[in-house]
Amino acid sequence: MSEEFFTKVRRTIGFDGLISTIIGALIVFLPNRSARAAAGMIGAALIAVGLFKLIFVFRRDAENGMARLGNLIVSVIYLVAGIFIFVDMQSAAISLILVVGILTGITWLIEGFVQLAILNKLATNKTWSTISAIISILGGASILFSPMWGGLVVWTFFGITLLIIGIFKLIQYFTLKN
């Protein structure tokens, strides 16, 4: 491995570790503000996508009237959604955590049911797969019964994970030899 490549890899690991540590710490120690910041980034992205779509609606010459109208409606929806996020950042953050909780619960439920459905295709020892499927179904159902609590747990777990990964990458950065 060349010295230049090694230096770039080492810097990338250090930068990634620093960013992961900062974001993880913000999520763990300031969960409300970090959720609002994430909602704000989503709002900004929605507004940017809406503006670009709106610009391209008026620049396209090959589209017929119905396609233009459809793209115009979609761009307005993006813009309105982005603006609504900025109007009430606290509600947007709560909605973000609810969506995280609901999607996690649905994912775990589907995963559990899929595991149960393919049990007969697995090897002879199906005990662990059955236990895993039941845990997945129970976990998904419990999160869906309380998506706010589940979303907060998932959000906090995400922050802890980023913090730990970031710290390990910073350790790796400082221990790599030049």
Coordinates of C-alpha atoms in Angstrom, one line a residue:
M1 CA 0.0 0.0 0.0
S2 CA 1.4 3.4 -1.0
E3 CA 2.1 6.0 1.7
E4 CA -0.3 8.5 0.0
F5 CA -3.1 6.0 0.0
F6 CA -2.5 5.0 3.6
T7 CA -2.5 8.7 4.7
K8 CA -5.9 9.2 2.9
V9 CA -7.4 6.1 4.5
R10 CA -6.1 7.2 7.9
R11 CA -7.6 10.7 7.5
T12 CA -10.9 9.3 6.3
I13 CA -11.1 7.0 9.4
G14 CA -10.3 10.0 11.7
F15 CA -12.8 12.3 10.0
D16 CA -15.5 9.6 10.1
G17 CA -14.7 8.9 13.7
L18 CA -14.9 12.5 14.7
I19 CA -18.2 13.1 12.9
S20 CA -19.8 9.9 14.3
T21 CA -18.7 10.8 17.8
I22 CA -20.1 14.3 17.5
I23 CA -23.4 13.2 16.0
G24 CA -23.7 10.3 18.5
A25 CA -23.0 12.5 21.5
L26 CA -25.6 15.1 20.3
I27 CA -28.2 12.4 19.9
V28 CA -27.5 10.8 23.3
F29 CA -27.1 14.0 25.3
L30 CA -29.5 16.3 23.4
P31 CA -32.1 14.0 21.9
N32 CA -34.8 16.7 21.4
R33 CA -32.5 19.2 19.7
S34 CA -30.8 16.5 17.5
A35 CA -34.3 15.3 16.4
R36 CA -35.2 18.8 15.6
A37 CA -32.0 19.2 13.6
A38 CA -32.7 16.0 11.7
A39 CA -36.2 17.2 11.0
G40 CA -34.8 20.5 9.8
M41 CA -32.4 18.7 7.4
I42 CA -35.3 16.7 6.1
G43 CA -37.3 19.9 5.6
A44 CA -34.4 21.6 3.8
A45 CA -34.0 18.6 1.6
L46 CA -37.8 18.6 0.8
I47 CA -37.7 22.3 -0.1
A48 CA -34.6 21.9 -2.3
V49 CA -36.1 18.9 -4.1
G50 CA -39.4 20.9 -4.5
L51 CA -37.5 23.9 -5.9
F52 CA -35.5 21.8 -8.4
K53 CA -38.6 20.0 -9.6
L54 CA -40.4 23.3 -10.0
I55 CA -37.5 24.7 -12.0
F56 CA -37.5 21.7 -14.3
V57 CA -41.2 21.8 -14.8
F58 CA -40.7 25.1 -16.6
R59 CA -37.6 24.1 -18.4
R60 CA -38.8 20.9 -20.0
D61 CA -39.9 21.3 -23.6
A62 CA -40.7 17.6 -24.4
E63 CA -43.3 17.0 -21.7
N64 CA -47.0 17.2 -22.5
G65 CA -49.4 19.2 -20.3
M66 CA -50.5 16.4 -18.0
A67 CA -46.9 15.4 -17.2
R68 CA -46.1 19.1 -16.4
L69 CA -49.2 19.4 -14.3
G70 CA -48.2 16.2 -12.4
N71 CA -44.7 17.4 -11.8
L72 CA -45.9 20.8 -10.7
I73 CA -48.3 19.2 -8.1
V74 CA -45.5 17.0 -6.8
S75 CA -43.1 20.0 -6.5
V76 CA -45.7 22.0 -4.6
I77 CA -46.3 19.1 -2.3
Y78 CA -42.5 18.9 -1.6
L79 CA -42.3 22.6 -0.9
V80 CA -45.4 22.7 1.4
A81 CA -44.1 19.6 3.3
G82 CA -40.7 21.3 3.8
I83 CA -42.3 24.6 4.9
F84 CA -44.6 22.8 7.4
I85 CA -41.5 21.2 9.0
F86 CA -39.9 24.7 9.5
V87 CA -43.2 26.2 10.8
D88 CA -43.2 23.8 13.8
M89 CA -39.9 22.1 14.4
Q90 CA -41.0 20.5 17.7
S91 CA -43.9 18.7 16.1
A92 CA -41.7 17.7 13.1
A93 CA -39.2 16.2 15.6
I94 CA -42.0 14.3 17.4
S95 CA -43.3 13.1 14.0
L96 CA -39.9 11.9 13.0
I97 CA -39.5 9.9 16.2
L98 CA -43.0 8.4 15.7
V99 CA -42.2 7.5 12.1
V100 CA -38.9 5.8 13.3
G101 CA -40.9 3.9 16.0
I102 CA -43.7 2.8 13.6
L103 CA -41.3 1.7 10.8
T104 CA -39.1 -0.2 13.2
G105 CA -42.1 -2.0 14.7
I106 CA -43.5 -2.9 11.3
T107 CA -40.1 -4.1 10.1
W108 CA -39.7 -6.3 13.2
L109 CA -43.2 -7.7 12.8
I110 CA -42.6 -8.5 9.1
E111 CA -39.2 -10.1 9.9
G112 CA -40.8 -12.3 12.6
F113 CA -43.6 -13.5 10.3
V114 CA -41.2 -14.2 7.5
Q115 CA -39.0 -16.2 9.8
L116 CA -42.0 -18.2 10.9
A117 CA -43.0 -18.7 7.3
I118 CA -39.7 -20.2 6.2
L119 CA -39.1 -22.4 9.2
N120 CA -39.8 -25.6 7.3
K121 CA -37.1 -24.6 4.8
L122 CA -34.4 -24.2 7.4
A123 CA -32.1 -26.9 8.8
T124 CA -33.3 -29.5 11.3
N125 CA -32.7 -27.3 14.4
K126 CA -35.5 -24.8 14.2
T127 CA -35.6 -23.8 17.9
W128 CA -33.4 -20.7 17.6
S129 CA -35.2 -19.5 14.5
T130 CA -38.6 -19.9 16.2
I131 CA -37.4 -18.0 19.3
S132 CA -35.9 -15.3 17.2
A133 CA -39.2 -15.0 15.2
I134 CA -41.3 -14.8 18.4
I135 CA -39.0 -12.1 19.9
S136 CA -39.2 -10.2 16.7
I137 CA -43.0 -10.3 16.6
L138 CA -43.3 -9.4 20.3
G139 CA -40.8 -6.6 19.9
G140 CA -42.5 -5.2 16.8
A141 CA -45.9 -5.4 18.4
S142 CA -44.8 -3.7 21.6
I143 CA -43.2 -0.8 19.6
L144 CA -46.3 -0.4 17.6
F145 CA -48.4 -0.2 20.7
S146 CA -46.2 2.7 21.9
P147 CA -44.4 4.1 18.9
M148 CA -43.2 7.2 20.6
W149 CA -41.5 5.3 23.3
G150 CA -40.1 2.8 20.8
G151 CA -38.9 5.6 18.5
L152 CA -37.1 7.3 21.4
V153 CA -35.4 4.0 22.3
V154 CA -34.4 3.4 18.7
W155 CA -33.2 7.1 18.4
T156 CA -31.2 6.8 21.6
F157 CA -29.8 3.4 20.5
F158 CA -28.7 4.9 17.2
G159 CA -26.9 7.7 19.1
I160 CA -25.1 5.3 21.4
T161 CA -24.1 3.2 18.4
L162 CA -22.7 6.2 16.6
L163 CA -20.9 7.3 19.7
I164 CA -19.3 3.9 20.3
I165 CA -18.3 3.5 16.6
G166 CA -16.9 7.0 16.5
I167 CA -14.8 6.5 19.6
F168 CA -13.4 3.2 18.2
K169 CA -12.6 4.9 14.9
L170 CA -10.8 7.8 16.7
I171 CA -8.8 5.2 18.6
Q172 CA -8.0 3.5 15.4
Y173 CA -7.0 6.8 13.8
F174 CA -4.6 7.6 16.6
T175 CA -3.1 4.1 16.8
L176 CA -2.4 3.7 13.1
K177 CA 1.3 4.1 12.4
N178 CA 2.5 6.5 9.8

